[in-house]
JSON list of C-alpha atoms in Angstrom, two decimals:
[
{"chain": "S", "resi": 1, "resn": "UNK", "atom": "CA", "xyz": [-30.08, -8.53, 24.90]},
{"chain": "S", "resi": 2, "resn": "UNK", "atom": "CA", "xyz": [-32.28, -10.27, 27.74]},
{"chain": "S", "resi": 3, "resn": "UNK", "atom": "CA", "xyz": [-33.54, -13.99, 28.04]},
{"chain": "S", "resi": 4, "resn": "UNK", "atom": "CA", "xyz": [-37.10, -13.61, 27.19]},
{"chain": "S", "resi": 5, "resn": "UNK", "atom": "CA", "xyz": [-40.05, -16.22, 27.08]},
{"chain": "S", "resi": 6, "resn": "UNK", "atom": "CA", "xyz": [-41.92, -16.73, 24.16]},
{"chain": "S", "resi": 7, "resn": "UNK", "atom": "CA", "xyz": [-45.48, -16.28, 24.64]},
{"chain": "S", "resi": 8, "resn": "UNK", "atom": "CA", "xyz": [-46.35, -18.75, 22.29]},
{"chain": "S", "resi": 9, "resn": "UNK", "atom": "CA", "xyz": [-43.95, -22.25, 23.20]},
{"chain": "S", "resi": 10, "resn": "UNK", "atom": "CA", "xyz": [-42.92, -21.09, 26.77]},
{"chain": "S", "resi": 11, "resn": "UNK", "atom": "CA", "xyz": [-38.80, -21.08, 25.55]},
{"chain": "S", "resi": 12, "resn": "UNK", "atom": "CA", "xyz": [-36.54, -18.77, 26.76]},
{"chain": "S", "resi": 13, "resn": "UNK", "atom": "CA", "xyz": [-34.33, -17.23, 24.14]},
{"chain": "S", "resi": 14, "resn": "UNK", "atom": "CA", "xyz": [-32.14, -14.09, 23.71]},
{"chain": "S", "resi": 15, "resn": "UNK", "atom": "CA", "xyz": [-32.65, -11.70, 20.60]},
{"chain": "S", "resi": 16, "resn": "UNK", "atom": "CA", "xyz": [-35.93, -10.72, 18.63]},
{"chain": "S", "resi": 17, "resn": "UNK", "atom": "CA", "xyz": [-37.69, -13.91, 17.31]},
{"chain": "S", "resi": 18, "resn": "UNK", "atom": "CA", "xyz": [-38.36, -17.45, 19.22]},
{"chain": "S", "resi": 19, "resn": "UNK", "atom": "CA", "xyz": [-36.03, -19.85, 17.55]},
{"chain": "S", "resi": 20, "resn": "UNK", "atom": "CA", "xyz": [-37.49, -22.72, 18.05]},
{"chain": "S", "resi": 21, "resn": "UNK", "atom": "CA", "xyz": [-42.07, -21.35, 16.45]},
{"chain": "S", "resi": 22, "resn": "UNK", "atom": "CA", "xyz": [-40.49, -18.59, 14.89]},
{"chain": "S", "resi": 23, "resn": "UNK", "atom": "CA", "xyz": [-42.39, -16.37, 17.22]},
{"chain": "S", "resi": 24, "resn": "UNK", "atom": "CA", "xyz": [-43.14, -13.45, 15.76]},
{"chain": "S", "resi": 25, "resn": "UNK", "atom": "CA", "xyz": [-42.87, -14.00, 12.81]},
{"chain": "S", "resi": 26, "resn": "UNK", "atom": "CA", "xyz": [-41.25, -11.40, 10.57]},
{"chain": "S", "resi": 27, "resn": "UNK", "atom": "CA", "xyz": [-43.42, -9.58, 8.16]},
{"chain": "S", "resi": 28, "resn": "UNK", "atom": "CA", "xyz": [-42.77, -10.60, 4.74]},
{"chain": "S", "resi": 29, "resn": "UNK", "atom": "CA", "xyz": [-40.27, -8.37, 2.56]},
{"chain": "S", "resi": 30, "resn": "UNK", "atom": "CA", "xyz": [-42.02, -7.91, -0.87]},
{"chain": "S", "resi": 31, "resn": "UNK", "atom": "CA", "xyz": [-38.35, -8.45, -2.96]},
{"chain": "S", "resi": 32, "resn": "UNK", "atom": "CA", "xyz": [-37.26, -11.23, -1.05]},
{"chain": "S", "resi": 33, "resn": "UNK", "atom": "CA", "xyz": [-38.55, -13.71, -3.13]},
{"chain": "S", "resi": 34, "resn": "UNK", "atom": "CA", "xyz": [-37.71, -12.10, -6.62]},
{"chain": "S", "resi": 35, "resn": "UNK", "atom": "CA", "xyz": [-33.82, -11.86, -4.68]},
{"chain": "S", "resi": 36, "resn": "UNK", "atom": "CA", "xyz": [-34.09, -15.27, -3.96]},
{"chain": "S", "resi": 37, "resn": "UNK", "atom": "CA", "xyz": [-35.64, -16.43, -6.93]},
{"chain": "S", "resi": 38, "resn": "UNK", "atom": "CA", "xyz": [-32.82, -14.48, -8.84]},
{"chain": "S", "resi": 39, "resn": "UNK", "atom": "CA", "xyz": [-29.70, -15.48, -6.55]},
{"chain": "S", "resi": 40, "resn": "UNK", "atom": "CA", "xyz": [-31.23, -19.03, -6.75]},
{"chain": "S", "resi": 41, "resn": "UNK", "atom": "CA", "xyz": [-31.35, -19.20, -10.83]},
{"chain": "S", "resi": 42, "resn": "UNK", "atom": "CA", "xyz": [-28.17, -17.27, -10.39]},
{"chain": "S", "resi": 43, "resn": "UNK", "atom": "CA", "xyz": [-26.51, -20.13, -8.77]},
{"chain": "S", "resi": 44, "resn": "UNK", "atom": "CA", "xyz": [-28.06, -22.97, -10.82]},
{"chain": "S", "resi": 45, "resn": "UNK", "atom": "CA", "xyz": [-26.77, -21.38, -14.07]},
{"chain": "S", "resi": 46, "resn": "UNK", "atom": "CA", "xyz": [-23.12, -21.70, -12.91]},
{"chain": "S", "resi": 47, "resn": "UNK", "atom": "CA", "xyz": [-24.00, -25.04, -11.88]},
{"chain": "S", "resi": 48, "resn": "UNK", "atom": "CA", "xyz": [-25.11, -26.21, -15.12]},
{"chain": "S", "resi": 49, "resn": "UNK", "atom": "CA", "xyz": [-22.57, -24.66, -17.09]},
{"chain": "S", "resi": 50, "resn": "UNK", "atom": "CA", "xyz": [-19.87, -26.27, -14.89]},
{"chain": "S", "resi": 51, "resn": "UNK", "atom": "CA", "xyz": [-21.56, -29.47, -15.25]},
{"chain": "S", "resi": 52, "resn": "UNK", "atom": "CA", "xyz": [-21.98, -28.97, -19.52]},
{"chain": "S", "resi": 53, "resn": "UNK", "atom": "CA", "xyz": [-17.73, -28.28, -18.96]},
{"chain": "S", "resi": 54, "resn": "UNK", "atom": "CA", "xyz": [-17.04, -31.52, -17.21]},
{"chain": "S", "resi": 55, "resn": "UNK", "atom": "CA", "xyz": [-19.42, -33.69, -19.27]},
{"chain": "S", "resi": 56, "resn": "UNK", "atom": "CA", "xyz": [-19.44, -32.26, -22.84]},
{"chain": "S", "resi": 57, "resn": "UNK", "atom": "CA", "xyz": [-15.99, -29.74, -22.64]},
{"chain": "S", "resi": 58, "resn": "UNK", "atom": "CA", "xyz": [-12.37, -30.16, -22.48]},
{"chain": "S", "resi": 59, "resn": "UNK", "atom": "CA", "xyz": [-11.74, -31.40, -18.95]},
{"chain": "S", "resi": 60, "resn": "UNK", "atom": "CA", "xyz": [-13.24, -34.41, -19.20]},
{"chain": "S", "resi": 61, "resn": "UNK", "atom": "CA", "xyz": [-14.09, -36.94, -16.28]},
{"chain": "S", "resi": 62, "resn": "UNK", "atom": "CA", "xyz": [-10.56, -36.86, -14.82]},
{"chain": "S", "resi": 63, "resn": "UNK", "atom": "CA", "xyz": [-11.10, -33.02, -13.30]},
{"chain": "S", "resi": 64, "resn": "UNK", "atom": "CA", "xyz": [-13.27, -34.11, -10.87]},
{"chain": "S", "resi": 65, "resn": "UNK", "atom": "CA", "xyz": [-13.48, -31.09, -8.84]},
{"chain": "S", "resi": 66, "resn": "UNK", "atom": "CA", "xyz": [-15.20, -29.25, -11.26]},
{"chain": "S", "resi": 67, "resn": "UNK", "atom": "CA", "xyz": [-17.83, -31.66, -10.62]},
{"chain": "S", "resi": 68, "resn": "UNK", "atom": "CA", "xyz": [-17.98, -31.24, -7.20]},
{"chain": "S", "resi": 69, "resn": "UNK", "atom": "CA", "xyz": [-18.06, -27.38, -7.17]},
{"chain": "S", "resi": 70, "resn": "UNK", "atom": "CA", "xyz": [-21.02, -28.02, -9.95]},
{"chain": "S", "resi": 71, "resn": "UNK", "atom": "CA", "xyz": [-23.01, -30.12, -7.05]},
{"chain": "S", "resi": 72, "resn": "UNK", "atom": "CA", "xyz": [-22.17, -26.99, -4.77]},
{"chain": "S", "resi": 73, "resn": "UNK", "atom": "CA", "xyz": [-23.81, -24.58, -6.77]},
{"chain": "S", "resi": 74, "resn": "UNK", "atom": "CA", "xyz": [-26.53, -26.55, -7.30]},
{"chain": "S", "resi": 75, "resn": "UNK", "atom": "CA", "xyz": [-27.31, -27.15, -3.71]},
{"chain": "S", "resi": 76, "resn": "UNK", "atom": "CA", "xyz": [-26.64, -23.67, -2.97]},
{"chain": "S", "resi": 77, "resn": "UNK", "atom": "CA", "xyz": [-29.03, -22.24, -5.75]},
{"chain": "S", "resi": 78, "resn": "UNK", "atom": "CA", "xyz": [-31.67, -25.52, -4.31]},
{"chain": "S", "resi": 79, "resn": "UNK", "atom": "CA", "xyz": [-31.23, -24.09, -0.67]},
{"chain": "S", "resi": 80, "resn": "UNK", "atom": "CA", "xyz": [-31.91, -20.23, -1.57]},
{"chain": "S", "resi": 81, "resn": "UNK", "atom": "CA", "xyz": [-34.78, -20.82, -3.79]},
{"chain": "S", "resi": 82, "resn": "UNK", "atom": "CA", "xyz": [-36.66, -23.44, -1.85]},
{"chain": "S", "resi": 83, "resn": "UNK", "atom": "CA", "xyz": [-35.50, -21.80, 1.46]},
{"chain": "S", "resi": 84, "resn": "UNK", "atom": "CA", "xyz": [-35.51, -25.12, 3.26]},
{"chain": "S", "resi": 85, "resn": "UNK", "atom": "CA", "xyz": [-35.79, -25.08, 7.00]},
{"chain": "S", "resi": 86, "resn": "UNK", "atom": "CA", "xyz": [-35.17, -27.81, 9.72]},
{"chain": "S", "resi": 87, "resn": "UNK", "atom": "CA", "xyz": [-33.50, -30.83, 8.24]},
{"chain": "S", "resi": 88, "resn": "UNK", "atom": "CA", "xyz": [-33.97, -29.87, 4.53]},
{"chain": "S", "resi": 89, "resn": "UNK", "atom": "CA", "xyz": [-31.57, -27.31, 5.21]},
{"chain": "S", "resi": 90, "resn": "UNK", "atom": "CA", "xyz": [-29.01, -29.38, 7.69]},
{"chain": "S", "resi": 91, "resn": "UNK", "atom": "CA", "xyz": [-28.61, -32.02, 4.42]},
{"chain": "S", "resi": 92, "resn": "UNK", "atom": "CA", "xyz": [-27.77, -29.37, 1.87]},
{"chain": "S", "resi": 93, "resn": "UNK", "atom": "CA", "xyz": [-25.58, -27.87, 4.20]},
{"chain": "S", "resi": 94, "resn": "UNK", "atom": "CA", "xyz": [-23.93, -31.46, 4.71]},
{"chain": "S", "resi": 95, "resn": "UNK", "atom": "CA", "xyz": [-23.34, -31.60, 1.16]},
{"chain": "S", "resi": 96, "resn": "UNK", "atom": "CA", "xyz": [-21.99, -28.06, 0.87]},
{"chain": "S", "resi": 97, "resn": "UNK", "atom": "CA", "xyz": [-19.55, -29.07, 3.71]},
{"chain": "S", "resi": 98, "resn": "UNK", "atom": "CA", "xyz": [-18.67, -32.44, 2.09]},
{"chain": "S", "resi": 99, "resn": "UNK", "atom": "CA", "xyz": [-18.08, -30.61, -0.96]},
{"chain": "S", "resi": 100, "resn": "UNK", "atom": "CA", "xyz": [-15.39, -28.04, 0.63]},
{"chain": "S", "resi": 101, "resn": "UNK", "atom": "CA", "xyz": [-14.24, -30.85, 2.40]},
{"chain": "S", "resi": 102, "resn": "UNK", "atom": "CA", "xyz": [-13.35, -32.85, -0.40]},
{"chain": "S", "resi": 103, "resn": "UNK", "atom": "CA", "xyz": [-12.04, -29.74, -1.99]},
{"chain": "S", "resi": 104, "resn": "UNK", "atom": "CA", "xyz": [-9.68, -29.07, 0.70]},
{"chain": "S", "resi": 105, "resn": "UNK", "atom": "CA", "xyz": [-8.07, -32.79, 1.26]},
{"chain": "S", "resi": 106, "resn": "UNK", "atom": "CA", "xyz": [-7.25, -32.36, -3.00]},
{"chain": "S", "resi": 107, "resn": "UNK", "atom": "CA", "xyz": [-5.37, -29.55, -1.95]},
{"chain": "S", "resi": 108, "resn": "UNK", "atom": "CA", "xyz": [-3.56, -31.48, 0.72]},
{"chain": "S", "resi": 109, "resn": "UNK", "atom": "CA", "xyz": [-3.25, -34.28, -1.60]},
{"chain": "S", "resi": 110, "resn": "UNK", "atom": "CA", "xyz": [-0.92, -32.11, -4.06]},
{"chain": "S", "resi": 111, "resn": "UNK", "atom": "CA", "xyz": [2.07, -31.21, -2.76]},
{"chain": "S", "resi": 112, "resn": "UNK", "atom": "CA", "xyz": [3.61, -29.42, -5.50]},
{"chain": "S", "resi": 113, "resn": "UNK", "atom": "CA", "xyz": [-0.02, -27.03, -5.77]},
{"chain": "S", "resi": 114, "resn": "UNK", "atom": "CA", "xyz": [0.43, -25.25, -2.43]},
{"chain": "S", "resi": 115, "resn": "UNK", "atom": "CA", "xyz": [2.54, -21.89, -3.19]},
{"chain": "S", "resi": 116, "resn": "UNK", "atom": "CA", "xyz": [3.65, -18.65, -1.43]},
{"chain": "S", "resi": 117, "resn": "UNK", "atom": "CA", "xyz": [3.17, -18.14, 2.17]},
{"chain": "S", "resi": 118, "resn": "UNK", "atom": "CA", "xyz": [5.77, -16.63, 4.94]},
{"chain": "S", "resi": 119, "resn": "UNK", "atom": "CA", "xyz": [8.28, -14.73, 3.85]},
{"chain": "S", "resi": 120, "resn": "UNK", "atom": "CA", "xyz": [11.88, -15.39, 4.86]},
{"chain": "S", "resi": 121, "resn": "UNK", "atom": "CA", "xyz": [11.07, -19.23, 4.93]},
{"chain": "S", "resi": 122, "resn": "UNK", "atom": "CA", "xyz": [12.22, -22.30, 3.18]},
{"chain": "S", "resi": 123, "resn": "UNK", "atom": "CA", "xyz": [9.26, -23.39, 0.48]},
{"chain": "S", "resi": 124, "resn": "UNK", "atom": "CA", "xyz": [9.35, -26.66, 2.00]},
{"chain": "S", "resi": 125, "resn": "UNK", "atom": "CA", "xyz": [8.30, -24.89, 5.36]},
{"chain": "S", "resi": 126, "resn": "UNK", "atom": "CA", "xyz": [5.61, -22.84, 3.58]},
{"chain": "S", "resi": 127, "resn": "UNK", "atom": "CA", "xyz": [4.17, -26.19, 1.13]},
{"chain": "S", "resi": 128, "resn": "UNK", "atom": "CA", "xyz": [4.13, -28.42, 5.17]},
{"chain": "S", "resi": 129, "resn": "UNK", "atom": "CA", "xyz": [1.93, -25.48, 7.05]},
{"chain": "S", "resi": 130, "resn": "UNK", "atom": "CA", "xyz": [-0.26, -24.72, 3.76]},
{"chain": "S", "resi": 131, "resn": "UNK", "atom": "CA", "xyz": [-0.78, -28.36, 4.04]},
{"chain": "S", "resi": 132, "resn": "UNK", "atom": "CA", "xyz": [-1.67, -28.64, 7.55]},
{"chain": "S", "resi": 133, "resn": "UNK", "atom": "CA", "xyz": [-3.74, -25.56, 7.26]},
{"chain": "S", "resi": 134, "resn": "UNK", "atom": "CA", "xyz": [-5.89, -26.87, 4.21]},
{"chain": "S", "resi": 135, "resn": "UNK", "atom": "CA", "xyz": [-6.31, -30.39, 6.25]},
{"chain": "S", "resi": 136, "resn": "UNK", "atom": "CA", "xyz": [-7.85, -28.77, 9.53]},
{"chain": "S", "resi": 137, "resn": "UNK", "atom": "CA", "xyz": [-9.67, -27.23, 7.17]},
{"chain": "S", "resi": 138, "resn": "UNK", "atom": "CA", "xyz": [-10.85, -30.14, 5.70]},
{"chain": "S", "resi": 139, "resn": "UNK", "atom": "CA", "xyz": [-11.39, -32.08, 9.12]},
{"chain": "S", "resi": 140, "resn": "UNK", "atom": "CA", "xyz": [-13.46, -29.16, 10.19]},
{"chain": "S", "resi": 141, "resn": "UNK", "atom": "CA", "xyz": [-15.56, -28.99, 7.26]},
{"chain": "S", "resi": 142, "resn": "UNK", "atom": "CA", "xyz": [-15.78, -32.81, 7.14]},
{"chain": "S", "resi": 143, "resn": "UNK", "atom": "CA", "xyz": [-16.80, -32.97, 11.07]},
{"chain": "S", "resi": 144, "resn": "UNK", "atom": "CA", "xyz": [-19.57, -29.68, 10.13]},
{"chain": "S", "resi": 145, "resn": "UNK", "atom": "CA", "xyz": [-20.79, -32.06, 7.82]},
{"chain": "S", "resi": 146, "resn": "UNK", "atom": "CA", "xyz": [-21.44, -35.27, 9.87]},
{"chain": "S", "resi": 147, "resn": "UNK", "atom": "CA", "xyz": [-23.14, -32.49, 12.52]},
{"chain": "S", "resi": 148, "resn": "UNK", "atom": "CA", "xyz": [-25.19, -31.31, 10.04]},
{"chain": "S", "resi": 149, "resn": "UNK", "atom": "CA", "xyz": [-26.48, -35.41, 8.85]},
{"chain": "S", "resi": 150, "resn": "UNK", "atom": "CA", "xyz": [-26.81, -35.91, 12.51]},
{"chain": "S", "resi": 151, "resn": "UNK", "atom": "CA", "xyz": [-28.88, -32.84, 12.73]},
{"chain": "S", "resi": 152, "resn": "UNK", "atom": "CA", "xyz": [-31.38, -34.13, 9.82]},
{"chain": "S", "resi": 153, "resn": "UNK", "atom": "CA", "xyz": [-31.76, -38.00, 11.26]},
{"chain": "S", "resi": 154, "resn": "UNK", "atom": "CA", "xyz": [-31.74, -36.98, 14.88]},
{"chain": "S", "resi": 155, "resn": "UNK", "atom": "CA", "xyz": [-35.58, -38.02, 16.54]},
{"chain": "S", "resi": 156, "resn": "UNK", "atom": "CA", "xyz": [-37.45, -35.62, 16.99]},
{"chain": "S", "resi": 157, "resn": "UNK", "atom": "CA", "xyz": [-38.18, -34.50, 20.61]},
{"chain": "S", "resi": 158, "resn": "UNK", "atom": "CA", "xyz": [-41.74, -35.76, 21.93]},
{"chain": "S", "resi": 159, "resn": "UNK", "atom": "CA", "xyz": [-44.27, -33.53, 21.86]},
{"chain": "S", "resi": 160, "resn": "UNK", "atom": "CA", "xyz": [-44.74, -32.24, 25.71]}
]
């Protein structure tokens, strides 16, 4: 692809559309919003029926996690229906990431819950690099999220 210049902000960009105006815009697809609108309610559902489990069924308050993939699916069904752009869209990606984060340093938390891996090693071997693989994991996930806050509260540039 070559750098062109949008004729409309004066950027340079490579590929098909202006990132920065959305220049030109793409004509709009006539099913996208029934997908989205589907995908969306789609996602919310699970949300709310992991959120009835943790509150009202059998796992009560101490399986936390279910509560946290609940708040995923919630943000995730949010994001696609409301199709948030700009910083809308870097904070429920922040929670998303905080969410798998958190997700990820349970795992490293619990010793005894990582399983399997290499063959033709010791399990302690496999349970210590399952462990280090779920916590860079969970640092990268946790450092996606702080990119993403900074990317909502940055200022914004001034206007040329």
């Amino acid at each position: 692809m070559a750098l062109q210049t949008c004729p409309k902000c004066g950027r340079q960009f490579y590929g098909v559309g202006c990132p920065t105006c959305d220049f030109p815009a793409a004509p709009p697809d006539r099913g996208e919003r029934i997908r989205r609108l589907f995908l969306g309610s789609l996602a919310l559902g699970i949300a709310a029926f992991g959120s009835w489990q943790f509150f009202y069924g059998k796992m009560g308050t101490a399986n936390w996690p279910a509560a946290v993939v609940a708040a995923m699916f919630f943000l995730a069904g949010v994001q696609v229906i409301g199709n948030f752009q700009g910083r809308g869209g870097a904070l429920v990606a922040a929670g998303v990431c905080a969410g798998f984060a958190a997700l990820a340093m349970l795992a490293v938390s619990d010793a005894g819950g990582i399983r399997g891996g290499l063959p033709f090693f010791p399990s302690s071997w496999n349970r210590k690099l399952g462990q280090i693989v779920f916590g860079l994991g969970a640092l990268m996930a946790a450092a996606m999220s702080v990119a993403f806050i900074y990317q909502a509260l940055k200022p914004r540039p001034k206007p040329r």
